[in-house]
């Protein structure tokens, strides 16, 4: 599926979802509220490697409806509604359930799709890909390693240097700004942003 087809599909999907405006608005508000709270686990660098996935009933209680739909049932948030698609702050994106590091703002770019997009993962071993034919076309689904959350899909129409577009759902991730990395146990990633600052 190319970007044009994806946008057409997103528009159709968005229209169907917007037929239930109160539910969509509620889910969007819940997603934004959840994104600023703690994830289902403590999400620190010390804990995510020992992460054990909660039961489905616990996840339903801890996640907003859109987070649960996206991460557990391969849902897709309506484009331009997620809380990080247009986020331009420096920091990292972690799995909303496990806290495992997934992507960096240094690799984020404007894809014009309405979803946060990245050229590569922050920690390649924390993401896995599987074949997805759910829409009748072959796509490559992206999932987190430890929480096994559905994150989105990866396409071959991204910019240099990788040529890839990791098209993710905001609902599957939590953003941690640079000034919170150390406090939340992700201090080892501070060097990425120090290097970025010094190169400007």
mmCIF file of C-alpha atoms in Angstrom:
data_model
loop_
_atom_site.group_PDB
_atom_site.id
_atom_site.type_symbol
_atom_site.label_atom_id
_atom_site.label_comp_id
_atom_site.label_asym_id
_atom_site.label_seq_id
_atom_site.Cartn_x
_atom_site.Cartn_y
_atom_site.Cartn_z
ATOM 1 C CA UNK A 1 0.000 0.000 0.000
ATOM 2 C CA UNK A 2 1.544 3.287 -1.069
ATOM 3 C CA UNK A 3 1.070 6.584 0.752
ATOM 4 C CA UNK A 4 -1.787 7.727 -1.518
ATOM 5 C CA UNK A 5 -3.682 4.461 -1.004
ATOM 6 C CA UNK A 6 -3.001 4.628 2.696
ATOM 7 C CA UNK A 7 -4.407 8.154 2.913
ATOM 8 C CA UNK A 8 -7.523 7.085 0.998
ATOM 9 C CA UNK A 9 -7.977 4.151 3.352
ATOM 10 C CA UNK A 10 -7.390 6.405 6.356
ATOM 11 C CA UNK A 11 -10.012 8.842 5.100
ATOM 12 C CA UNK A 12 -12.559 6.045 4.674
ATOM 13 C CA UNK A 13 -11.653 4.580 8.056
ATOM 14 C CA UNK A 14 -11.787 7.993 9.668
ATOM 15 C CA UNK A 15 -15.205 8.635 8.174
ATOM 16 C CA UNK A 16 -16.529 5.356 9.532
ATOM 17 C CA UNK A 17 -15.146 6.064 12.957
ATOM 18 C CA UNK A 18 -16.460 9.605 12.961
ATOM 19 C CA UNK A 19 -19.952 8.193 12.541
ATOM 20 C CA UNK A 20 -19.672 7.651 16.277
ATOM 21 C CA UNK A 21 -18.470 11.150 17.250
ATOM 22 C CA UNK A 22 -19.038 10.905 20.990
ATOM 23 C CA UNK A 23 -17.110 7.645 21.234
ATOM 24 C CA UNK A 24 -14.293 8.981 19.041
ATOM 25 C CA UNK A 25 -14.047 12.178 21.063
ATOM 26 C CA UNK A 26 -14.060 10.216 24.306
ATOM 27 C CA UNK A 27 -11.336 7.878 23.052
ATOM 28 C CA UNK A 28 -9.240 10.796 21.845
ATOM 29 C CA UNK A 29 -9.554 12.550 25.205
ATOM 30 C CA UNK A 30 -8.772 9.313 27.039
ATOM 31 C CA UNK A 31 -5.717 8.752 24.845
ATOM 32 C CA UNK A 32 -4.399 12.243 25.572
ATOM 33 C CA UNK A 33 -5.011 11.858 29.283
ATOM 34 C CA UNK A 34 -3.329 8.453 29.373
ATOM 35 C CA UNK A 35 -0.322 9.678 27.394
ATOM 36 C CA UNK A 36 0.540 12.105 30.169
ATOM 37 C CA UNK A 37 0.155 9.526 32.903
ATOM 38 C CA UNK A 38 2.328 6.573 33.787
ATOM 39 C CA UNK A 39 2.222 3.531 31.477
ATOM 40 C CA UNK A 40 0.858 0.171 32.583
ATOM 41 C CA UNK A 41 4.315 -0.691 33.934
ATOM 42 C CA UNK A 42 6.748 1.627 35.667
ATOM 43 C CA UNK A 43 8.514 1.903 32.309
ATOM 44 C CA UNK A 44 12.047 2.497 33.521
ATOM 45 C CA UNK A 45 15.174 1.217 31.819
ATOM 46 C CA UNK A 46 15.663 -1.187 34.717
ATOM 47 C CA UNK A 47 12.170 -2.655 34.508
ATOM 48 C CA UNK A 48 11.188 -3.105 30.877
ATOM 49 C CA UNK A 49 13.660 -5.961 30.283
ATOM 50 C CA UNK A 50 11.973 -7.873 33.107
ATOM 51 C CA UNK A 51 8.508 -6.893 31.920
ATOM 52 C CA UNK A 52 5.730 -9.456 32.210
ATOM 53 C CA UNK A 53 2.612 -8.638 30.267
ATOM 54 C CA UNK A 54 -0.486 -8.059 32.425
ATOM 55 C CA UNK A 55 -3.656 -10.076 31.860
ATOM 56 C CA UNK A 56 -6.134 -8.881 29.266
ATOM 57 C CA UNK A 57 -8.567 -7.794 31.992
ATOM 58 C CA UNK A 58 -5.831 -5.745 33.693
ATOM 59 C CA UNK A 59 -4.901 -4.108 30.381
ATOM 60 C CA UNK A 60 -8.529 -3.128 29.803
ATOM 61 C CA UNK A 61 -8.511 -1.370 33.165
ATOM 62 C CA UNK A 62 -5.137 0.340 32.724
ATOM 63 C CA UNK A 63 -5.396 1.464 29.099
ATOM 64 C CA UNK A 64 -7.785 3.890 27.455
ATOM 65 C CA UNK A 65 -10.196 2.364 24.936
ATOM 66 C CA UNK A 66 -8.129 3.561 21.954
ATOM 67 C CA UNK A 67 -4.872 2.343 23.487
ATOM 68 C CA UNK A 68 -6.399 -1.066 24.136
ATOM 69 C CA UNK A 69 -7.892 -1.272 20.636
ATOM 70 C CA UNK A 70 -4.624 -0.299 18.929
ATOM 71 C CA UNK A 71 -2.148 -2.307 20.990
ATOM 72 C CA UNK A 72 -4.202 -5.459 21.597
ATOM 73 C CA UNK A 73 -6.452 -5.687 18.548
ATOM 74 C CA UNK A 74 -4.411 -4.051 15.758
ATOM 75 C CA UNK A 75 -6.648 -1.002 15.687
ATOM 76 C CA UNK A 76 -5.730 2.256 13.951
ATOM 77 C CA UNK A 77 -6.350 5.690 15.398
ATOM 78 C CA UNK A 78 -7.999 8.271 13.164
ATOM 79 C CA UNK A 79 -5.237 10.280 11.414
ATOM 80 C CA UNK A 80 -4.413 13.689 12.895
ATOM 81 C CA UNK A 81 -6.064 12.787 16.210
ATOM 82 C CA UNK A 82 -3.151 11.190 18.083
ATOM 83 C CA UNK A 83 -1.301 13.261 20.655
ATOM 84 C CA UNK A 84 2.153 12.909 19.056
ATOM 85 C CA UNK A 85 1.658 13.030 15.279
ATOM 86 C CA UNK A 86 2.753 16.699 15.265
ATOM 87 C CA UNK A 87 5.002 16.635 18.324
ATOM 88 C CA UNK A 88 8.283 18.446 17.583
ATOM 89 C CA UNK A 89 9.869 18.186 21.036
ATOM 90 C CA UNK A 90 13.120 16.295 21.617
ATOM 91 C CA UNK A 91 12.826 12.993 23.435
ATOM 92 C CA UNK A 92 12.028 9.324 23.011
ATOM 93 C CA UNK A 93 8.909 7.267 22.455
ATOM 94 C CA UNK A 94 8.366 4.153 24.574
ATOM 95 C CA UNK A 95 5.793 1.374 24.540
ATOM 96 C CA UNK A 96 2.725 2.545 26.464
ATOM 97 C CA UNK A 97 2.460 -0.821 28.235
ATOM 98 C CA UNK A 98 6.018 -2.011 28.894
ATOM 99 C CA UNK A 99 8.012 1.219 28.653
ATOM 100 C CA UNK A 100 10.529 -0.348 26.271
ATOM 101 C CA UNK A 101 12.311 2.335 24.159
ATOM 102 C CA UNK A 102 11.035 2.360 20.569
ATOM 103 C CA UNK A 103 11.753 5.572 18.642
ATOM 104 C CA UNK A 104 13.609 8.876 18.947
ATOM 105 C CA UNK A 105 12.526 12.371 17.957
ATOM 106 C CA UNK A 106 15.856 12.581 16.085
ATOM 107 C CA UNK A 107 14.451 10.075 13.562
ATOM 108 C CA UNK A 108 10.933 11.537 13.353
ATOM 109 C CA UNK A 109 9.791 13.307 10.195
ATOM 110 C CA UNK A 110 6.690 14.919 8.711
ATOM 111 C CA UNK A 111 5.114 12.255 6.517
ATOM 112 C CA UNK A 112 1.864 14.088 5.781
ATOM 113 C CA UNK A 113 -0.160 11.045 6.852
ATOM 114 C CA UNK A 114 -1.435 12.247 10.238
ATOM 115 C CA UNK A 115 0.459 9.586 12.182
ATOM 116 C CA UNK A 116 3.871 9.907 13.879
ATOM 117 C CA UNK A 117 6.473 8.631 11.418
ATOM 118 C CA UNK A 118 10.110 7.631 11.904
ATOM 119 C CA UNK A 119 12.953 6.549 9.617
ATOM 120 C CA UNK A 120 14.171 3.864 12.033
ATOM 121 C CA UNK A 121 13.675 2.458 15.545
ATOM 122 C CA UNK A 122 15.693 3.794 18.458
ATOM 123 C CA UNK A 123 16.466 0.225 19.587
ATOM 124 C CA UNK A 124 16.123 -2.146 16.639
ATOM 125 C CA UNK A 125 15.865 -5.220 18.855
ATOM 126 C CA UNK A 126 12.800 -3.770 20.609
ATOM 127 C CA UNK A 127 10.654 -3.923 17.477
ATOM 128 C CA UNK A 128 9.674 -6.896 15.388
ATOM 129 C CA UNK A 129 7.873 -7.140 12.073
ATOM 130 C CA UNK A 130 5.264 -9.583 10.852
ATOM 131 C CA UNK A 131 3.414 -9.992 7.575
ATOM 132 C CA UNK A 132 -0.078 -8.477 7.582
ATOM 133 C CA UNK A 133 -2.714 -9.247 4.922
ATOM 134 C CA UNK A 134 -5.722 -8.048 6.926
ATOM 135 C CA UNK A 135 -6.756 -5.466 4.285
ATOM 136 C CA UNK A 136 -6.258 -7.830 1.363
ATOM 137 C CA UNK A 137 -2.831 -6.388 0.521
ATOM 138 C CA UNK A 138 0.534 -7.363 1.937
ATOM 139 C CA UNK A 139 1.817 -4.937 4.565
ATOM 140 C CA UNK A 140 4.503 -5.193 7.225
ATOM 141 C CA UNK A 141 3.162 -4.809 10.736
ATOM 142 C CA UNK A 142 5.423 -3.439 13.489
ATOM 143 C CA UNK A 143 5.100 -4.773 17.046
ATOM 144 C CA UNK A 144 7.050 -4.189 20.238
ATOM 145 C CA UNK A 145 9.200 -7.080 21.438
ATOM 146 C CA UNK A 146 8.419 -7.200 25.138
ATOM 147 C CA UNK A 147 4.781 -6.079 25.324
ATOM 148 C CA UNK A 148 3.905 -7.487 21.872
ATOM 149 C CA UNK A 149 1.908 -4.310 21.256
ATOM 150 C CA UNK A 150 0.702 -3.495 17.770
ATOM 151 C CA UNK A 151 2.458 -0.208 16.934
ATOM 152 C CA UNK A 152 1.691 0.375 13.257
ATOM 153 C CA UNK A 153 3.274 -0.536 9.912
ATOM 154 C CA UNK A 154 6.525 0.112 8.070
ATOM 155 C CA UNK A 155 6.639 1.188 4.414
ATOM 156 C CA UNK A 156 9.403 1.635 1.841
ATOM 157 C CA UNK A 157 8.546 5.231 0.947
ATOM 158 C CA UNK A 158 10.426 7.110 3.665
ATOM 159 C CA UNK A 159 13.240 9.662 3.345
ATOM 160 C CA UNK A 160 16.973 9.112 3.557
ATOM 161 C CA UNK A 161 19.005 7.648 5.078
ATOM 162 C CA UNK A 162 16.869 4.478 5.449
ATOM 163 C CA UNK A 163 14.127 4.983 2.863
ATOM 164 C CA UNK A 164 11.706 3.580 5.453
ATOM 165 C CA UNK A 165 8.601 5.074 7.040
ATOM 166 C CA UNK A 166 7.654 3.582 10.380
ATOM 167 C CA UNK A 167 4.057 4.786 10.521
ATOM 168 C CA UNK A 168 3.038 4.432 14.174
ATOM 169 C CA UNK A 169 -0.037 5.035 16.307
ATOM 170 C CA UNK A 170 0.319 7.664 19.022
ATOM 171 C CA UNK A 171 -1.925 5.526 21.229
ATOM 172 C CA UNK A 172 0.668 2.746 21.333
ATOM 173 C CA UNK A 173 3.457 4.980 22.634
ATOM 174 C CA UNK A 174 4.279 7.379 25.425
ATOM 175 C CA UNK A 175 6.554 10.354 24.760
ATOM 176 C CA UNK A 176 9.290 11.176 27.271
ATOM 177 C CA UNK A 177 10.908 14.603 26.753
ATOM 178 C CA UNK A 178 14.654 15.019 27.123
ATOM 179 C CA UNK A 179 14.370 16.770 30.474
ATOM 180 C CA UNK A 180 12.542 13.731 31.901
ATOM 181 C CA UNK A 181 14.778 10.973 30.529
ATOM 182 C CA UNK A 182 17.066 10.662 33.559
ATOM 183 C CA UNK A 183 14.245 10.897 36.095
ATOM 184 C CA UNK A 184 12.306 8.149 34.348
ATOM 185 C CA UNK A 185 15.289 5.814 34.012
ATOM 186 C CA UNK A 186 16.256 6.469 30.405
ATOM 187 C CA UNK A 187 19.369 8.514 31.111
ATOM 188 C CA UNK A 188 21.504 6.473 28.737
ATOM 189 C CA UNK A 189 19.680 8.159 25.828
ATOM 190 C CA UNK A 190 20.629 11.678 26.881
ATOM 191 C CA UNK A 191 23.859 11.372 24.897
ATOM 192 C CA UNK A 192 21.856 11.169 21.669
ATOM 193 C CA UNK A 193 20.479 14.619 22.217
ATOM 194 C CA UNK A 194 23.757 16.086 23.496
ATOM 195 C CA UNK A 195 25.388 14.966 20.240
ATOM 196 C CA UNK A 196 22.461 16.426 18.290
ATOM 197 C CA UNK A 197 22.823 19.784 20.045
ATOM 198 C CA UNK A 198 26.571 19.965 19.537
ATOM 199 C CA UNK A 199 26.253 19.245 15.814
ATOM 200 C CA UNK A 200 23.996 22.281 15.245
#
